[in-house]
Short mmCIF file of N, CA and C in Angstrom, two decimals:
data_model
loop_
_atom_site.label_atom_id
_atom_site.label_comp_id
_atom_site.label_asym_id
_atom_site.label_seq_id
_atom_site.Cartn_x
_atom_site.Cartn_y
_atom_site.Cartn_z
N MET Z 232 -301.17 3.67 54.27
CA MET Z 232 -300.08 3.46 53.53
C MET Z 232 -299.32 4.59 52.77
N ARG Z 233 -297.92 4.57 52.73
CA ARG Z 233 -297.53 5.74 52.23
C ARG Z 233 -296.92 5.36 50.71
N LEU Z 234 -296.97 6.38 49.81
CA LEU Z 234 -296.55 6.35 48.52
C LEU Z 234 -295.10 6.42 48.36
N ASN Z 235 -294.52 5.56 47.52
CA ASN Z 235 -293.08 5.23 47.40
C ASN Z 235 -292.61 6.51 46.32
N ILE Z 236 -292.16 7.63 47.01
CA ILE Z 236 -291.71 8.75 46.13
C ILE Z 236 -289.97 8.55 46.37
N HIS Z 237 -289.46 8.53 45.19
CA HIS Z 237 -287.89 8.75 45.05
C HIS Z 237 -287.58 9.99 44.57
N THR Z 238 -286.85 10.83 45.15
CA THR Z 238 -286.31 12.18 44.60
C THR Z 238 -284.78 11.66 44.13
N LEU Z 239 -284.77 11.98 43.02
CA LEU Z 239 -283.50 11.81 42.32
C LEU Z 239 -282.46 12.97 42.54
N ILE Z 240 -281.48 12.67 43.53
CA ILE Z 240 -280.58 13.90 43.96
C ILE Z 240 -279.34 14.03 43.52
N HIS Z 241 -279.10 12.97 42.49
CA HIS Z 241 -277.75 12.97 41.86
C HIS Z 241 -277.49 14.47 41.14
N PRO Z 242 -276.29 15.02 41.68
CA PRO Z 242 -276.17 16.41 41.07
C PRO Z 242 -276.21 16.78 39.53
N THR Z 243 -275.73 15.94 38.81
CA THR Z 243 -275.84 16.21 37.39
C THR Z 243 -277.40 16.09 37.01
N ILE Z 244 -278.10 15.00 37.50
CA ILE Z 244 -279.61 14.94 37.28
C ILE Z 244 -280.22 16.21 37.58
N GLN Z 245 -280.01 16.73 38.77
CA GLN Z 245 -280.57 18.01 39.33
C GLN Z 245 -280.35 19.41 38.60
N LYS Z 246 -279.02 19.21 38.11
CA LYS Z 246 -278.71 20.37 37.27
C LYS Z 246 -279.34 20.49 35.89
N LEU Z 247 -279.37 19.21 35.23
CA LEU Z 247 -279.96 19.25 33.96
C LEU Z 247 -281.37 19.34 34.07
N ALA Z 248 -281.86 18.81 35.21
CA ALA Z 248 -283.41 19.19 35.34
C ALA Z 248 -283.90 20.41 35.66
N TYR Z 249 -283.11 21.29 36.39
CA TYR Z 249 -283.13 22.46 36.76
C TYR Z 249 -283.27 23.37 35.31
N GLU Z 250 -282.27 23.23 34.43
CA GLU Z 250 -282.23 23.93 33.17
C GLU Z 250 -283.34 23.62 32.40
N ILE Z 251 -283.90 22.28 32.40
CA ILE Z 251 -284.97 22.00 31.40
C ILE Z 251 -286.39 22.64 32.09
N ILE Z 252 -286.46 22.49 33.19
CA ILE Z 252 -287.70 23.04 34.04
C ILE Z 252 -287.74 24.40 33.86
N TYR Z 253 -286.72 25.24 34.07
CA TYR Z 253 -286.73 26.74 33.99
C TYR Z 253 -286.24 27.15 32.64
N GLN Z 254 -286.15 26.58 31.70
CA GLN Z 254 -285.59 26.98 30.39
C GLN Z 254 -286.42 28.11 29.74
N LYS Z 255 -285.84 28.82 28.98
CA LYS Z 255 -286.52 29.80 28.21
C LYS Z 255 -287.44 29.12 27.10
N SER Z 256 -288.35 30.03 26.60
CA SER Z 256 -289.13 29.33 25.50
C SER Z 256 -288.52 29.23 24.28
N HIS Z 257 -287.42 29.67 23.87
CA HIS Z 257 -286.68 29.38 22.57
C HIS Z 257 -285.88 28.00 23.03
N LYS Z 258 -285.86 27.02 21.84
CA LYS Z 258 -285.19 25.94 21.99
C LYS Z 258 -283.77 26.16 21.28
N LYS Z 259 -282.76 25.72 21.87
CA LYS Z 259 -281.49 25.48 21.32
C LYS Z 259 -280.90 24.09 21.35
N LEU Z 260 -279.94 23.80 20.59
CA LEU Z 260 -279.36 22.55 20.24
C LEU Z 260 -278.91 22.05 21.66
N GLN Z 261 -278.49 22.90 22.56
CA GLN Z 261 -277.96 22.59 23.87
C GLN Z 261 -279.10 22.07 24.66
N ASP Z 262 -280.19 22.70 24.73
CA ASP Z 262 -281.37 22.12 25.52
C ASP Z 262 -281.89 20.63 24.98
N THR Z 263 -281.67 20.36 23.60
CA THR Z 263 -282.17 19.20 23.18
C THR Z 263 -280.99 18.11 23.52
N ASP Z 264 -279.77 18.61 23.70
CA ASP Z 264 -278.71 17.56 24.15
C ASP Z 264 -278.82 17.41 25.62
N ASN Z 265 -279.17 18.46 26.43
CA ASN Z 265 -279.44 18.27 27.89
C ASN Z 265 -280.72 17.36 28.00
N GLU Z 266 -281.87 17.37 27.24
CA GLU Z 266 -282.86 16.58 27.59
C GLU Z 266 -282.47 15.07 27.11
N LYS Z 267 -281.72 14.76 26.11
CA LYS Z 267 -281.22 13.57 25.85
C LYS Z 267 -280.47 12.78 27.01
N THR Z 268 -279.41 13.77 27.49
CA THR Z 268 -278.69 13.33 28.50
C THR Z 268 -279.47 13.11 29.73
N LEU Z 269 -280.35 13.92 30.08
CA LEU Z 269 -281.26 13.82 31.21
C LEU Z 269 -281.98 12.41 31.12
N GLY Z 270 -282.64 12.30 29.97
CA GLY Z 270 -283.52 11.11 29.81
C GLY Z 270 -282.57 9.76 30.17
N MET Z 271 -281.35 9.75 29.42
CA MET Z 271 -280.50 8.51 29.74
C MET Z 271 -280.29 8.57 31.30
N LEU Z 272 -279.80 9.48 31.79
CA LEU Z 272 -279.47 9.63 33.27
C LEU Z 272 -280.54 8.96 34.15
N ILE Z 273 -281.65 9.52 34.00
CA ILE Z 273 -282.81 9.15 34.95
C ILE Z 273 -283.11 7.71 34.59
N PHE Z 274 -283.14 7.21 33.57
CA PHE Z 274 -283.69 5.74 33.19
C PHE Z 274 -282.48 4.87 33.87
N TYR Z 275 -281.09 5.20 33.81
CA TYR Z 275 -280.01 4.57 34.23
C TYR Z 275 -280.17 4.40 35.60
N GLU Z 276 -280.47 5.54 36.34
CA GLU Z 276 -280.57 5.69 37.84
C GLU Z 276 -281.73 4.85 38.30
N ILE Z 277 -282.73 4.84 37.51
CA ILE Z 277 -283.86 4.07 38.00
C ILE Z 277 -283.94 2.63 37.79
N LEU Z 278 -283.35 2.16 36.74
CA LEU Z 278 -283.25 0.86 36.30
C LEU Z 278 -281.85 0.00 36.76
N ARG Z 279 -281.03 0.72 37.17
CA ARG Z 279 -279.69 0.27 37.44
C ARG Z 279 -279.63 -1.00 38.37
N LYS Z 280 -280.58 -1.05 39.27
CA LYS Z 280 -280.62 -2.05 40.14
C LYS Z 280 -281.41 -3.26 39.62
N CYS Z 281 -282.45 -3.13 38.75
CA CYS Z 281 -283.32 -4.24 38.37
C CYS Z 281 -282.93 -4.91 37.14
N LEU Z 282 -281.95 -4.26 36.27
CA LEU Z 282 -281.39 -4.86 35.03
C LEU Z 282 -280.55 -5.67 35.24
N LYS Z 283 -280.69 -6.90 34.55
CA LYS Z 283 -279.86 -7.99 34.69
C LYS Z 283 -279.06 -8.24 33.57
N ILE Z 284 -277.50 -8.21 33.65
CA ILE Z 284 -276.58 -8.49 32.61
C ILE Z 284 -276.02 -9.87 32.77
N ASP Z 285 -276.27 -10.69 31.76
CA ASP Z 285 -275.66 -12.06 31.65
C ASP Z 285 -274.25 -12.09 30.94
N ASN Z 286 -273.20 -12.63 31.66
CA ASN Z 286 -271.91 -12.70 30.89
C ASN Z 286 -271.87 -14.07 30.11
N ILE Z 287 -271.55 -14.02 29.20
CA ILE Z 287 -271.33 -15.25 28.27
C ILE Z 287 -269.87 -15.38 27.72
N TYR Z 288 -269.33 -16.46 27.76
CA TYR Z 288 -267.92 -16.84 27.47
C TYR Z 288 -268.07 -17.72 26.32
N ILE Z 289 -267.32 -17.25 25.17
CA ILE Z 289 -267.12 -18.24 23.98
C ILE Z 289 -265.90 -18.69 23.90
N LYS Z 290 -265.71 -20.06 24.16
CA LYS Z 290 -264.37 -20.43 24.01
C LYS Z 290 -264.14 -21.10 22.37
N LYS Z 291 -263.18 -20.55 21.79
CA LYS Z 291 -262.71 -21.09 20.59
C LYS Z 291 -261.42 -21.75 20.83
N VAL Z 292 -260.71 -22.19 19.61
CA VAL Z 292 -259.64 -23.09 19.74
C VAL Z 292 -258.58 -22.31 20.54
N ASP Z 293 -258.18 -21.09 19.98
CA ASP Z 293 -257.14 -20.12 20.70
C ASP Z 293 -257.59 -18.93 21.31
N VAL Z 294 -258.77 -18.71 21.41
CA VAL Z 294 -259.33 -17.36 21.90
C VAL Z 294 -260.50 -17.52 22.94
N LEU Z 295 -260.66 -16.75 23.84
CA LEU Z 295 -261.64 -16.76 24.63
C LEU Z 295 -262.51 -15.60 24.64
N LYS Z 296 -263.58 -15.45 24.21
CA LYS Z 296 -264.12 -14.07 23.95
C LYS Z 296 -265.36 -13.96 24.91
N GLU Z 297 -265.61 -12.85 25.63
CA GLU Z 297 -266.61 -12.52 26.40
C GLU Z 297 -267.67 -11.53 26.08
N ARG Z 298 -268.98 -11.75 26.23
CA ARG Z 298 -269.94 -10.93 25.69
C ARG Z 298 -270.87 -10.70 27.18
N ARG Z 299 -271.43 -9.51 27.13
CA ARG Z 299 -272.39 -9.17 28.11
C ARG Z 299 -273.81 -8.69 27.46
N LEU Z 300 -274.66 -9.53 27.77
CA LEU Z 300 -275.94 -9.54 27.14
C LEU Z 300 -276.96 -9.16 28.26
N LEU Z 301 -277.99 -8.26 27.80
CA LEU Z 301 -278.99 -7.88 28.78
C LEU Z 301 -280.06 -9.10 28.75
N ASN Z 302 -280.58 -9.27 29.98
CA ASN Z 302 -281.51 -10.55 30.18
C ASN Z 302 -282.71 -9.84 29.62
N GLU Z 303 -283.13 -10.58 28.71
CA GLU Z 303 -284.45 -10.08 27.98
C GLU Z 303 -285.70 -10.66 28.43
N LEU Z 304 -285.77 -11.37 29.65
CA LEU Z 304 -286.91 -11.74 30.19
C LEU Z 304 -287.88 -10.71 30.61
N ASN Z 305 -287.43 -9.70 31.07
CA ASN Z 305 -288.21 -8.64 31.46
C ASN Z 305 -288.41 -7.54 30.19
N LYS Z 306 -289.72 -7.49 30.01
CA LYS Z 306 -290.07 -6.60 28.93
C LYS Z 306 -290.50 -5.38 29.64
N TYR Z 307 -290.41 -4.17 28.89
CA TYR Z 307 -290.72 -2.81 29.45
C TYR Z 307 -291.51 -2.25 28.39
N LEU Z 308 -292.77 -1.67 28.98
CA LEU Z 308 -293.47 -0.76 28.13
C LEU Z 308 -293.56 0.69 28.75
N ILE Z 309 -293.02 1.55 27.82
CA ILE Z 309 -292.89 2.88 28.22
C ILE Z 309 -294.11 3.84 27.83
N ILE Z 310 -294.92 4.34 28.73
CA ILE Z 310 -295.96 5.11 28.18
C ILE Z 310 -295.62 6.49 28.60
N ALA Z 311 -295.73 7.41 27.47
CA ALA Z 311 -295.34 8.84 27.37
C ALA Z 311 -296.01 9.57 26.30
N ASN Z 312 -295.91 10.85 26.54
CA ASN Z 312 -296.45 11.73 25.39
C ASN Z 312 -295.17 11.83 24.42
N LEU Z 313 -294.95 11.23 23.46
CA LEU Z 313 -293.89 11.02 22.59
C LEU Z 313 -293.65 12.42 21.80
N ILE Z 314 -294.62 13.20 21.88
CA ILE Z 314 -294.41 14.48 20.96
C ILE Z 314 -293.68 15.48 22.15
N GLU Z 315 -294.00 15.43 23.24
CA GLU Z 315 -293.39 16.29 24.18
C GLU Z 315 -291.96 15.82 24.88
N CYS Z 316 -291.81 14.43 24.92
CA CYS Z 316 -290.77 13.79 25.48
C CYS Z 316 -289.80 13.09 24.50
N HIS Z 317 -289.85 13.38 23.21
CA HIS Z 317 -289.21 12.63 22.28
C HIS Z 317 -287.63 12.69 22.43
N ASN Z 318 -287.24 13.94 23.02
CA ASN Z 318 -285.74 14.11 23.17
C ASN Z 318 -285.37 13.19 24.29
N MET Z 319 -286.01 13.27 25.42
CA MET Z 319 -285.76 12.48 26.61
C MET Z 319 -285.86 10.94 26.35
N LEU Z 320 -286.54 10.38 25.61
CA LEU Z 320 -286.50 9.09 25.17
C LEU Z 320 -286.05 8.61 24.00
N ALA Z 321 -285.13 9.51 23.29
CA ALA Z 321 -284.49 9.26 22.10
C ALA Z 321 -283.49 8.10 22.38
N ASP Z 322 -282.87 7.97 23.43
CA ASP Z 322 -281.70 6.99 23.40
C ASP Z 322 -282.15 5.87 24.28
N ILE Z 323 -283.17 5.68 24.49
CA ILE Z 323 -283.80 4.69 25.70
C ILE Z 323 -283.43 3.15 25.25
N GLN Z 324 -283.51 3.16 23.86
CA GLN Z 324 -283.14 1.90 23.28
C GLN Z 324 -281.88 1.33 23.72
N ARG Z 325 -281.01 2.13 24.04
CA ARG Z 325 -279.59 1.79 24.41
C ARG Z 325 -279.62 1.18 25.74
N ILE Z 326 -280.38 1.72 26.83
CA ILE Z 326 -280.45 1.06 27.85
C ILE Z 326 -281.47 -0.13 27.96
N LEU Z 327 -282.57 -0.14 27.06
CA LEU Z 327 -283.54 -1.14 27.21
C LEU Z 327 -283.88 -1.51 25.75
N PRO Z 328 -283.06 -2.24 25.17
CA PRO Z 328 -283.39 -2.53 23.81
C PRO Z 328 -284.75 -3.28 23.37
N GLU Z 329 -285.22 -3.96 24.37
CA GLU Z 329 -286.55 -4.65 24.25
C GLU Z 329 -287.57 -3.90 24.69
N SER Z 330 -287.59 -2.67 24.60
CA SER Z 330 -288.67 -2.11 25.33
C SER Z 330 -289.71 -1.38 24.14
N ASP Z 331 -290.95 -1.32 24.59
CA ASP Z 331 -291.80 -0.87 23.51
C ASP Z 331 -292.20 0.63 24.05
N LEU Z 332 -292.61 1.48 23.02
CA LEU Z 332 -293.21 2.81 23.47
C LEU Z 332 -294.54 2.99 23.04
N LYS Z 333 -295.35 3.56 23.80
CA LYS Z 333 -296.79 4.04 23.65
C LYS Z 333 -296.97 5.25 23.93
N HIS Z 334 -297.47 5.96 22.65
CA HIS Z 334 -297.85 7.35 23.02
C HIS Z 334 -299.34 7.58 23.53
N ILE Z 335 -299.10 8.77 24.35
CA ILE Z 335 -300.38 9.03 25.12
C ILE Z 335 -300.39 10.54 25.32
N ASP Z 336 -301.61 11.10 25.26
CA ASP Z 336 -301.79 12.51 25.49
C ASP Z 336 -302.41 12.67 26.79
N PHE Z 337 -301.51 13.16 27.60
CA PHE Z 337 -302.02 13.04 29.15
C PHE Z 337 -303.12 14.14 29.54
N ASN Z 338 -303.18 15.14 28.38
CA ASN Z 338 -304.20 16.36 28.50
C ASN Z 338 -305.35 15.82 27.88
N ASN Z 339 -305.50 14.73 27.02
CA ASN Z 339 -306.55 14.13 26.41
C ASN Z 339 -306.75 12.80 26.53
N ILE Z 340 -306.87 12.41 27.84
CA ILE Z 340 -306.76 10.83 27.78
C ILE Z 340 -307.92 10.08 27.36
N HIS Z 341 -309.05 10.62 27.28
CA HIS Z 341 -310.28 9.93 26.67
C HIS Z 341 -310.38 9.27 25.34
N ASN Z 342 -309.41 10.07 24.43
CA ASN Z 342 -309.42 9.74 23.24
C ASN Z 342 -308.09 8.87 22.64
N THR Z 343 -307.27 8.82 23.66
CA THR Z 343 -305.95 8.30 23.18
C THR Z 343 -305.40 7.08 23.84
N PHE Z 344 -305.98 6.70 24.85
CA PHE Z 344 -305.26 5.55 25.63
C PHE Z 344 -306.02 4.34 25.35
N TYR Z 345 -305.74 3.38 24.58
CA TYR Z 345 -306.09 2.14 24.56
C TYR Z 345 -305.06 1.19 24.06
N CYS Z 346 -304.77 0.12 25.04
CA CYS Z 346 -303.59 -0.83 24.82
C CYS Z 346 -304.16 -2.27 24.63
N ASN Z 347 -304.20 -2.91 23.46
CA ASN Z 347 -304.33 -4.29 23.12
C ASN Z 347 -303.37 -5.27 23.46
N GLU Z 348 -302.33 -4.94 23.79
CA GLU Z 348 -301.16 -5.85 24.23
C GLU Z 348 -301.55 -6.61 25.66
N LYS Z 349 -300.94 -7.64 25.83
CA LYS Z 349 -300.85 -8.39 27.08
C LYS Z 349 -300.11 -7.66 28.21
N LEU Z 350 -300.56 -6.69 28.75
CA LEU Z 350 -299.81 -5.82 29.66
C LEU Z 350 -299.05 -6.58 31.04
N GLN Z 351 -299.78 -7.86 31.08
CA GLN Z 351 -299.08 -8.51 32.25
C GLN Z 351 -297.86 -8.90 32.17
N GLU Z 352 -297.36 -9.00 30.93
CA GLU Z 352 -296.10 -9.45 30.55
C GLU Z 352 -295.07 -8.39 30.82
N TYR Z 353 -295.44 -7.17 30.86
CA TYR Z 353 -294.70 -5.90 30.91
C TYR Z 353 -294.34 -5.36 32.35
N LYS Z 354 -293.17 -4.81 32.36
CA LYS Z 354 -292.96 -3.94 33.67
C LYS Z 354 -293.38 -2.66 33.01
N ILE Z 355 -294.11 -1.66 33.53
CA ILE Z 355 -294.64 -0.50 32.89
C ILE Z 355 -294.05 0.72 33.43
N ILE Z 356 -293.41 1.68 32.60
CA ILE Z 356 -292.89 2.86 32.95
C ILE Z 356 -293.74 4.03 32.54
N ILE Z 357 -294.32 4.77 33.19
CA ILE Z 357 -295.07 5.82 32.91
C ILE Z 357 -294.02 7.05 32.87
N PHE Z 358 -293.97 7.86 31.73
CA PHE Z 358 -293.06 8.97 31.74
C PHE Z 358 -293.88 10.19 31.36
N ASP Z 359 -293.75 11.27 32.48
CA ASP Z 359 -294.62 12.42 32.13
C ASP Z 359 -293.47 13.52 32.57
N LYS Z 360 -293.02 14.44 31.65
CA LYS Z 360 -292.16 15.54 31.91
C LYS Z 360 -292.70 16.29 33.22
N PHE Z 361 -293.80 16.72 33.06
CA PHE Z 361 -294.22 17.48 34.25
C PHE Z 361 -295.65 16.90 34.72
N LEU Z 362 -295.76 16.11 35.82
CA LEU Z 362 -296.72 15.46 36.26
C LEU Z 362 -297.70 16.49 36.86
N LYS Z 363 -298.51 17.15 36.09
CA LYS Z 363 -299.42 18.27 36.53
C LYS Z 363 -300.94 18.12 36.51
N ASN Z 364 -301.34 17.14 35.51
CA ASN Z 364 -302.77 16.87 35.37
C ASN Z 364 -303.11 15.56 35.97
N TYR Z 365 -304.46 15.35 35.99
CA TYR Z 365 -304.96 13.95 36.61
C TYR Z 365 -305.20 12.90 35.67
N GLY Z 366 -304.88 13.29 34.45
CA GLY Z 366 -304.79 12.04 33.28
C GLY Z 366 -303.97 10.89 33.84
N ILE Z 367 -302.87 11.04 34.56
CA ILE Z 367 -302.13 9.93 34.97
C ILE Z 367 -303.06 8.95 35.92
N ILE Z 368 -303.88 9.44 36.73
CA ILE Z 368 -304.88 8.69 37.57
C ILE Z 368 -305.72 7.83 36.66
N GLU Z 369 -306.16 8.33 35.36
CA GLU Z 369 -307.22 7.69 34.69
C GLU Z 369 -306.05 6.25 33.97
N ILE Z 370 -304.99 6.75 33.75
CA ILE Z 370 -304.21 5.54 33.13
C ILE Z 370 -303.91 4.38 34.15
N ILE Z 371 -303.47 5.01 35.32
CA ILE Z 371 -303.43 3.80 36.36
C ILE Z 371 -304.56 3.12 36.63
N ASN Z 372 -305.87 3.91 36.82
CA ASN Z 372 -307.15 3.12 36.83
C ASN Z 372 -307.47 2.12 35.87
N TYR Z 373 -307.25 2.64 34.56
CA TYR Z 373 -307.38 1.69 33.33
C TYR Z 373 -306.49 0.44 33.36
N LEU Z 374 -305.27 0.58 33.67
CA LEU Z 374 -304.31 -0.35 33.86
C LEU Z 374 -304.65 -1.43 34.92
N GLN Z 375 -305.06 -0.92 35.95
CA GLN Z 375 -305.52 -1.75 37.05
C GLN Z 375 -306.74 -2.52 36.95
N LYS Z 376 -307.85 -1.85 36.23
CA LYS Z 376 -308.96 -2.53 36.04
C LYS Z 376 -309.05 -3.39 34.94
N ASN Z 377 -308.69 -2.75 33.60
CA ASN Z 377 -308.85 -3.54 32.53
C ASN Z 377 -307.76 -4.56 32.16
N ASN Z 378 -306.70 -4.48 32.86
CA ASN Z 378 -305.61 -5.36 32.66
C ASN Z 378 -305.01 -6.20 33.74
N GLN Z 379 -305.55 -5.98 34.99
CA GLN Z 379 -305.38 -6.52 36.14
C GLN Z 379 -303.91 -6.45 36.36
N ILE Z 380 -303.16 -5.45 36.10
CA ILE Z 380 -301.63 -5.03 36.33
C ILE Z 380 -301.47 -4.94 37.72
N ASN Z 381 -300.34 -5.56 38.01
CA ASN Z 381 -299.83 -5.51 39.50
C ASN Z 381 -299.02 -4.13 39.53
N LEU Z 382 -299.58 -3.25 40.35
CA LEU Z 382 -299.13 -1.78 40.38
C LEU Z 382 -297.64 -1.73 41.15
N ASN Z 383 -297.17 -2.94 41.53
CA ASN Z 383 -295.82 -2.75 41.99
C ASN Z 383 -294.69 -3.16 40.92
N HIS Z 384 -295.36 -3.27 39.72
CA HIS Z 384 -294.52 -3.23 38.44
C HIS Z 384 -294.58 -2.00 37.80
N VAL Z 385 -295.29 -1.00 38.22
CA VAL Z 385 -295.41 0.16 37.56
C VAL Z 385 -294.51 1.46 38.27
N LYS Z 386 -293.73 2.14 37.23
CA LYS Z 386 -292.92 3.14 37.68
C LYS Z 386 -293.53 4.26 37.14
N ILE Z 387 -293.40 5.57 37.84
CA ILE Z 387 -293.96 6.65 37.23
C ILE Z 387 -292.62 7.58 37.25
N ILE Z 388 -292.28 8.12 36.10
CA ILE Z 388 -290.96 9.06 36.18
C ILE Z 388 -291.53 10.52 35.76
N CYS Z 389 -291.22 11.52 36.44
CA CYS Z 389 -291.47 12.88 36.04
C CYS Z 389 -290.18 13.80 36.54
N LEU Z 390 -289.97 14.97 35.88
CA LEU Z 390 -289.14 15.88 36.30
C LEU Z 390 -289.91 16.70 37.41
N THR Z 391 -290.94 16.98 37.46
CA THR Z 391 -291.58 17.61 38.52
C THR Z 391 -293.01 16.87 38.83
N CYS Z 392 -293.49 17.22 39.89
CA CYS Z 392 -294.86 16.49 40.23
C CYS Z 392 -295.68 17.46 41.09
N ASN Z 393 -296.88 17.34 40.91
CA ASN Z 393 -297.81 18.31 41.54
C ASN Z 393 -297.97 17.42 42.96
N ASN Z 394 -298.10 18.33 44.03
CA ASN Z 394 -298.30 17.64 45.35
C ASN Z 394 -299.66 17.18 45.43
N ASN Z 395 -300.86 17.74 44.95
CA ASN Z 395 -302.07 17.32 44.92
C ASN Z 395 -302.18 15.94 44.18
N ILE Z 396 -301.66 15.84 43.28
CA ILE Z 396 -301.64 14.37 42.44
C ILE Z 396 -301.20 13.50 43.31
N LEU Z 397 -300.02 13.79 44.13
CA LEU Z 397 -299.28 12.87 44.81
C LEU Z 397 -299.97 12.38 45.95
N LYS Z 398 -300.98 13.29 46.58
CA LYS Z 398 -301.85 13.07 47.67
C LYS Z 398 -302.77 12.05 47.21
N TYR Z 399 -303.45 12.26 46.10
CA TYR Z 399 -304.40 11.39 45.55
C TYR Z 399 -303.97 10.04 45.32
N LEU Z 400 -302.78 9.93 44.61
CA LEU Z 400 -302.10 8.68 44.49
C LEU Z 400 -301.83 7.77 45.67
N ALA Z 401 -301.45 8.68 46.75
CA ALA Z 401 -301.10 7.97 47.96
C ALA Z 401 -302.33 7.21 48.69
N LYS Z 402 -303.43 8.01 48.31
CA LYS Z 402 -304.66 7.34 48.89
C LYS Z 402 -305.26 6.31 48.08
N LYS Z 403 -305.17 6.54 46.84
CA LYS Z 403 -305.82 5.36 45.93
C LYS Z 403 -304.75 4.03 45.47
N HIS Z 404 -303.46 4.46 45.35
CA HIS Z 404 -302.57 3.57 44.80
C HIS Z 404 -301.20 3.66 45.50
N PRO Z 405 -301.10 3.47 46.82
CA PRO Z 405 -299.92 3.54 47.64
C PRO Z 405 -298.76 2.70 47.24
N GLN Z 406 -298.88 1.65 46.47
CA GLN Z 406 -297.83 0.70 46.27
C GLN Z 406 -297.10 1.19 44.89
N LEU Z 407 -297.47 2.32 44.19
CA LEU Z 407 -296.83 2.85 43.10
C LEU Z 407 -295.40 3.35 43.50
N ASN Z 408 -294.52 3.34 42.61
CA ASN Z 408 -293.15 4.05 42.74
C ASN Z 408 -293.18 5.33 41.88
N ILE Z 409 -292.76 6.48 42.47
CA ILE Z 409 -292.82 7.46 41.77
C ILE Z 409 -291.34 8.09 41.72
N TYR Z 410 -290.60 8.47 40.70
CA TYR Z 410 -289.37 8.96 40.69
C TYR Z 410 -289.30 10.42 39.95
N THR Z 411 -289.01 11.37 40.81
CA THR Z 411 -288.86 12.82 40.36
C THR Z 411 -287.57 13.56 40.89
N THR Z 412 -287.77 14.55 40.12
CA THR Z 412 -286.61 15.61 40.68
C THR Z 412 -286.96 16.79 41.62
N LYS Z 413 -288.18 16.93 41.56
CA LYS Z 413 -288.89 18.13 42.23
C LYS Z 413 -290.48 17.99 42.53
N ILE Z 414 -290.74 18.19 43.72
CA ILE Z 414 -292.29 18.13 44.21
C ILE Z 414 -292.59 19.53 44.25
N ASN Z 415 -293.68 19.84 43.44
CA ASN Z 415 -294.33 21.22 43.49
C ASN Z 415 -295.34 21.42 44.68
#
C-alpha cells in the first residue's frame, strides 16, 4: 500500500516555504510575518474540504440576521514543537477555534510526549517544520498502541520531509496523510 503524500503546490505557499527553508540565520520581522502567513495558508489548504460551516438565520421583527458558525463536532489536537513553530501556529485559532495544542520536542521524544486526554475524540494534526528525524515514528506508534487511534484521522504537516522517513512510514503506516511542500 502507498503512503498518501500531498505536495502543496500553490505558488504562494511554495514561495513562502522556499523563503523559510532557505532563510539566513538572522531573523527579521518579515520572516516572522512570512511564517505566520505560511502557517495560515497551509492549514487553510489542508482543512478547507473537511471544515463544515453552518449557516444560521435569526429572524427578528424587522431584521433577518445571518451568521456562519464553525461546526464544533470535530475537535482537533495539534501536536508540534511549539518553541520552533510558534510563529506558524500563532493564528491557528482563527481557522480552528476549538483546537488544542500539545508541545513535543521531536528531538527528545522519550521525555516529552505523554497525553492523558481521550484522543479518540480528536482529529490529530502533527506539525513538524522539517520532518527529518525519527521521533515522528515514535509518536505515531504511541498514538496507535496506547490510544487506539485510527490513523486515517491523523495528518502530518511539514515544510520538508526526509525521503527515508517517508519510506519507513509507507511500510508501517500507509494510511497516514502527509502534507508537505518539498521532499528531500
